Short mmCIF file of C-alpha atoms in Angstrom, two decimals:
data_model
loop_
_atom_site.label_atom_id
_atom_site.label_comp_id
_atom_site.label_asym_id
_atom_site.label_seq_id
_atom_site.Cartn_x
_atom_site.Cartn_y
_atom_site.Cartn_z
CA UNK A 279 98.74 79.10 112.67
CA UNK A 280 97.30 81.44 115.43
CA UNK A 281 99.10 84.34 116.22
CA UNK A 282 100.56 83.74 119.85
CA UNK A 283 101.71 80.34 118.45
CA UNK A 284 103.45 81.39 115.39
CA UNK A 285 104.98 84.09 117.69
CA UNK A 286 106.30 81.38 119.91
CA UNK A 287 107.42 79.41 117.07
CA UNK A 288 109.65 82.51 115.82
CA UNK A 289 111.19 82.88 119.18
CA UNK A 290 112.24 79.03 119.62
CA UNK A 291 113.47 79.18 116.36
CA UNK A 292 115.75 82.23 117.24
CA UNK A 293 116.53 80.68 120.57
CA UNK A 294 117.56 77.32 118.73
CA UNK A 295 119.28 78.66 116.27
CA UNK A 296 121.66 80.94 118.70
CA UNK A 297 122.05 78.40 121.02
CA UNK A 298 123.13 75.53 119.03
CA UNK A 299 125.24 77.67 116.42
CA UNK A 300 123.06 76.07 113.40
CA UNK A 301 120.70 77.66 110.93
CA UNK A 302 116.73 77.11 111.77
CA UNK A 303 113.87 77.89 109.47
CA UNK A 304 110.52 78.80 109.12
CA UNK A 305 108.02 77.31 106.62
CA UNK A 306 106.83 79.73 103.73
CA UNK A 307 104.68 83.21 105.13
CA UNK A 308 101.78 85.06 104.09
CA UNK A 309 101.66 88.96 103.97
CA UNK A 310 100.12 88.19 107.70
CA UNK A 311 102.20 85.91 109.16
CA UNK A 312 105.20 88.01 107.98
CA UNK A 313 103.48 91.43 109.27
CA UNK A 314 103.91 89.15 112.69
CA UNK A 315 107.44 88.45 112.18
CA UNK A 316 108.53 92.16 111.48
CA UNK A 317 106.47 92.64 114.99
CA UNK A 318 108.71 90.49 116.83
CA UNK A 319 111.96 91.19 114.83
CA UNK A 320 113.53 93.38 116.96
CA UNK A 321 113.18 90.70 119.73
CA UNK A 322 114.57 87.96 116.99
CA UNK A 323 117.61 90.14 115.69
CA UNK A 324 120.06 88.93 117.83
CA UNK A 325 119.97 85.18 116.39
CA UNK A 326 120.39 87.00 112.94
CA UNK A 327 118.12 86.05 110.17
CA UNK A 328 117.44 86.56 106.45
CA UNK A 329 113.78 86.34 103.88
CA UNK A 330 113.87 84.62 100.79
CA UNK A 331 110.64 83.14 98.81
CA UNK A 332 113.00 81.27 95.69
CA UNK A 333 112.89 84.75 93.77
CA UNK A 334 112.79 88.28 94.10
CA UNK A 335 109.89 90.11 95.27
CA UNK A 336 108.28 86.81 96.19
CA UNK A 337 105.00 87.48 98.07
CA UNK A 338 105.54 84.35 99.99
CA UNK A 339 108.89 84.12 102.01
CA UNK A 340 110.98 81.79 104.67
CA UNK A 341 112.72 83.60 107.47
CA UNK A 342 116.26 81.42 107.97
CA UNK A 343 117.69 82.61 111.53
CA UNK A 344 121.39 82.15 112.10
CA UNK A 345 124.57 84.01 111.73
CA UNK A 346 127.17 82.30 109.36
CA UNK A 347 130.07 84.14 110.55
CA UNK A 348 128.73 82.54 114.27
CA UNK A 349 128.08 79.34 113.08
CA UNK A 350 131.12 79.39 110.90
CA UNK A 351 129.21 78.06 107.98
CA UNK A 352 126.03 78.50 106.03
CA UNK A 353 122.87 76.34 104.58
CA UNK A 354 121.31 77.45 101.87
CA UNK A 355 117.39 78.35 102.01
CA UNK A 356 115.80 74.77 101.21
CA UNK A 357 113.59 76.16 98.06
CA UNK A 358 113.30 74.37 94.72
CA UNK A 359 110.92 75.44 91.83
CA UNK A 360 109.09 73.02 89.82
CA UNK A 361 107.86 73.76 86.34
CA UNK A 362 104.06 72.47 85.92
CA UNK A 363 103.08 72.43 82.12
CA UNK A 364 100.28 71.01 80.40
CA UNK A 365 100.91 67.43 78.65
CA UNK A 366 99.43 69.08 75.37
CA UNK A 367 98.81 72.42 75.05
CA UNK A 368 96.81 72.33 72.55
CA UNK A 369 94.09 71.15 74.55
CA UNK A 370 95.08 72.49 77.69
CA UNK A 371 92.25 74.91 80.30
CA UNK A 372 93.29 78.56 80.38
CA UNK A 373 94.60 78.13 83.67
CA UNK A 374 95.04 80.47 86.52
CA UNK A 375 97.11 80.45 89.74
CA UNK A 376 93.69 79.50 91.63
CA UNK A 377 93.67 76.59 89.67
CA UNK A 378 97.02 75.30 90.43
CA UNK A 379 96.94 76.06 94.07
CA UNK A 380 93.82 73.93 94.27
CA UNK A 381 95.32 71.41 92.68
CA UNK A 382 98.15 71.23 95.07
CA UNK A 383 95.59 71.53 98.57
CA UNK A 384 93.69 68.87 96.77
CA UNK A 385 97.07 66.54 97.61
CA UNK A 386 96.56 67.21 100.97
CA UNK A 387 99.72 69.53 100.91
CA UNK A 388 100.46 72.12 104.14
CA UNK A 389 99.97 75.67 102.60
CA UNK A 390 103.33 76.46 104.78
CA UNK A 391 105.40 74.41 102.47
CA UNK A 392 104.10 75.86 99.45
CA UNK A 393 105.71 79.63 98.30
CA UNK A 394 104.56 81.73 95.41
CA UNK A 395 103.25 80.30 92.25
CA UNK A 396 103.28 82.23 88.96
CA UNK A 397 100.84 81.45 86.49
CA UNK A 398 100.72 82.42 82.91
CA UNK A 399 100.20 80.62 79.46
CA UNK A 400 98.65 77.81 80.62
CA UNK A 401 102.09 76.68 82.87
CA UNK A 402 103.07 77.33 86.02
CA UNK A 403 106.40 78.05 88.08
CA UNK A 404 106.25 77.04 91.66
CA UNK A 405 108.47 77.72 94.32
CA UNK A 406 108.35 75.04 96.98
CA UNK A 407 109.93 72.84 100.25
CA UNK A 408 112.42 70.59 98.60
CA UNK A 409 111.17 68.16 101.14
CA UNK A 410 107.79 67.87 99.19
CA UNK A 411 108.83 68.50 95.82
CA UNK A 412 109.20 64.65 94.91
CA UNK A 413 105.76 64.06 96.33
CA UNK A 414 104.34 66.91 94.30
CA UNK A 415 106.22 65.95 90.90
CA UNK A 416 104.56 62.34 91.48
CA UNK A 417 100.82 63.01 92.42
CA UNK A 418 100.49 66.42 90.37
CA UNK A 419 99.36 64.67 87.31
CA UNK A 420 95.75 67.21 86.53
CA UNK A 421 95.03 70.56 86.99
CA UNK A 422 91.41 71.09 86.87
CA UNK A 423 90.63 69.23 83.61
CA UNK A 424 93.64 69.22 82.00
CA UNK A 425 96.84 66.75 82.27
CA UNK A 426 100.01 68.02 83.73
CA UNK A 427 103.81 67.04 84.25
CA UNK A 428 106.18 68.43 86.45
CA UNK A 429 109.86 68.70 86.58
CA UNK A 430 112.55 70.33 89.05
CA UNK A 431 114.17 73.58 87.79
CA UNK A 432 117.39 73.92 88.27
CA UNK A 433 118.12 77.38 86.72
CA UNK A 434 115.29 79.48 87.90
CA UNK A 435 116.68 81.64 85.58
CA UNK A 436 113.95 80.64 83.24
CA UNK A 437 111.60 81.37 85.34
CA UNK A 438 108.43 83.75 83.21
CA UNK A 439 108.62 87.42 84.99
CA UNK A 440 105.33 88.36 85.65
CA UNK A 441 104.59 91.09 83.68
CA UNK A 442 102.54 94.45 85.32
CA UNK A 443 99.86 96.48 83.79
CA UNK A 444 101.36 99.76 83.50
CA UNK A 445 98.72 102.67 84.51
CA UNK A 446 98.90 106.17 84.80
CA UNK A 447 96.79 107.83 87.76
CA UNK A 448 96.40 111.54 88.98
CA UNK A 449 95.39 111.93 92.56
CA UNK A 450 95.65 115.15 94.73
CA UNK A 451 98.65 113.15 96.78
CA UNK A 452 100.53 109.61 97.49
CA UNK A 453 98.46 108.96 100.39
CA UNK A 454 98.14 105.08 100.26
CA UNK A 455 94.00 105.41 100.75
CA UNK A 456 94.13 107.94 97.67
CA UNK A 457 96.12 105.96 95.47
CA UNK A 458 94.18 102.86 96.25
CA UNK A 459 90.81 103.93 95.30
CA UNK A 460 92.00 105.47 92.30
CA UNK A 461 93.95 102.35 90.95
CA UNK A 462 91.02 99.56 92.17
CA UNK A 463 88.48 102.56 91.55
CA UNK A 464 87.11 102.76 95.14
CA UNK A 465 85.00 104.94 96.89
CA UNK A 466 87.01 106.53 100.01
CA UNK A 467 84.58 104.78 102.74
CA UNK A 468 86.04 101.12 100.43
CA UNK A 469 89.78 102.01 100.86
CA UNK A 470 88.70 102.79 104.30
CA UNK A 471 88.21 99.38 105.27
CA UNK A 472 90.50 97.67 103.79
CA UNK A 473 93.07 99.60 106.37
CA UNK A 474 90.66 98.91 108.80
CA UNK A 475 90.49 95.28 108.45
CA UNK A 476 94.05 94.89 108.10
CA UNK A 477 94.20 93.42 104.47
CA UNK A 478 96.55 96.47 103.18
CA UNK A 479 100.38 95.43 103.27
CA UNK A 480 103.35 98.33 102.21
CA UNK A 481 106.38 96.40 101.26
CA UNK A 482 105.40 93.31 103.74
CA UNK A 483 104.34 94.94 106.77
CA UNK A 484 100.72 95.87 107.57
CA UNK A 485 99.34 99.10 106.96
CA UNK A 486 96.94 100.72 109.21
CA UNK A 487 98.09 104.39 109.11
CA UNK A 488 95.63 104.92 105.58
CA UNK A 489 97.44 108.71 105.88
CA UNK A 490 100.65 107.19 104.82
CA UNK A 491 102.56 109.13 102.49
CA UNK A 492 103.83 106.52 99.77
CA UNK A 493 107.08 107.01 97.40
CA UNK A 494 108.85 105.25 94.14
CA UNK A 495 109.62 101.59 94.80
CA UNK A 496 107.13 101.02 97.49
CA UNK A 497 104.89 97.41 96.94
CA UNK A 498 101.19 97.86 98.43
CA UNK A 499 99.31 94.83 98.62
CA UNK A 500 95.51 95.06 98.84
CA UNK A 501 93.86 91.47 100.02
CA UNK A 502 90.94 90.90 97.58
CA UNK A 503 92.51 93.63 94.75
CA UNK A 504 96.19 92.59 93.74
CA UNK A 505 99.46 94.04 93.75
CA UNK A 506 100.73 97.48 93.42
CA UNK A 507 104.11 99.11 92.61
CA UNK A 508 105.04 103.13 92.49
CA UNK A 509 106.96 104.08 89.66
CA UNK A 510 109.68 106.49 89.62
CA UNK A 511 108.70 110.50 88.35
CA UNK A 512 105.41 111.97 90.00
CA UNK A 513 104.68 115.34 88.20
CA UNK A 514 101.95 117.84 88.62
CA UNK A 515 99.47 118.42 86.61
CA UNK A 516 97.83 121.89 85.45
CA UNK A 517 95.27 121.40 87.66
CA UNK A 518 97.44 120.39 90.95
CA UNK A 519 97.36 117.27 90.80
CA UNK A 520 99.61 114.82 90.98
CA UNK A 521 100.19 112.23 88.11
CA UNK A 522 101.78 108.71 89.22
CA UNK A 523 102.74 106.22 87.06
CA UNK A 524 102.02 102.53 88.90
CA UNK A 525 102.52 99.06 88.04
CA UNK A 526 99.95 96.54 89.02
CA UNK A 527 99.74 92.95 89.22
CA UNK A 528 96.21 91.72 88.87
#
């Protein structure tokens, strides 16, 4: 959706949602589209609102705008997640989350009604509209070359956690360009860019300020590289540096 449209779309939501005393909601957002909402939020606030993505620290969130006390009620955020497993294992493709994703735009399927999907041992959790979920339970029969099933979960409880790589780094501070091109191993001019071109996120919002001082907790997402998290307990090193431990999701 281009920008000016999907900032349009945010405001009549608001404007709908105050208005009519009823609880209005977007489809699911990129890092992008949500860098556009947090542009526009304090324009929105007033109508109230609230992200969820099915589970927490989903990458891909709705933004629900209404005020229960106003409305005197509340709907729940209309997410389900489907389980996609393989029909046999034992013969089942190493699969990856590119795999299942182009599986599901092979259906024909509007990326906005489609949330995070975590892939791991050959299975797949996906967090989805409930409005397509039937559909996607009834045509989602193969994932590249292998045969799948899928099923609605009721407790997401079950859901896999996706598991980090835990590294250790020592860089001469937290700036976000500095811890970057040591975790992806960059050169400076590469973590350049990326701020440049507006493909680094810090805990959903875009990044251009490369400078940025980061701290324990904070979620940097590099377009093209992954996922990052800062650990708690940066110590210096003999040499004056400064050793971070980071989790990343690959």
């Amino acid at each position: 959706m281009e920008e000016q449209q999907l900032r349009k779309r945010f405001h009549d939501l608001a404007e709908r949602s105050f208005a009519r005393d009823l609880f209005t909601f977007t489809g699911f957002l990129g890092l992008g589209e949500q860098d556009v909402f947090w542009q526009e939020e304090p324009r929105l606030k007033y109508a109230g609102y609230a992200l969820y993505g099915g589970c927490e620290g989903a990458d891909r969130v709705m933004v629900r705008f209404g005020n229960a006390e106003k409305c005197g009620y509340e709907v729940p955020f209309p997410v389900v997640c489907i389980h996609i497993v393989p029909l046999s294992s034992r013969f089942a493709d190493d699969l990856n989350h590119r795999d299942f994703l182009g599986a599901l735009m092979n259906l024909g399927i509007d990326r906005s009604t489609l949330g995070d999907i975590r892939a791991g041992e050959k299975q797949a959790y996906l967090f989805c509209l409930d409005s397509v979920a039937g559909f996607i339970c009834e045509n989602l029969d193969k994932v590249r070359h292998t045969s799948v099933r899928c099923s609605v979960v009721e407790d997401a409880g079950n859901l896999a956690a996706e598991e980090p790589e835990r590294i250790s780094i020592q860089v001469q501070s937290v700036r976000a360009d500095a811890v970057l091109a040591k975790v992806y191993n960059l050169s400076r001019e590469k973590s350049l860019e990326l701020f440049r071109a507006g493909k680094v996120f810090v805990n959903g919002r875009a990044c251009e300020n490369n400078a940025r001082s980061l701290k324990a907790g904070d979620v940097v997402n590099a377009r093209g590289y992954g996922k990052l998290r800062l650990e708690e307990g940066s110590r210096e090193t003999r040499k004056g540096k400064l050793a971070i431990d980071v989790a990343v999701y690959r």
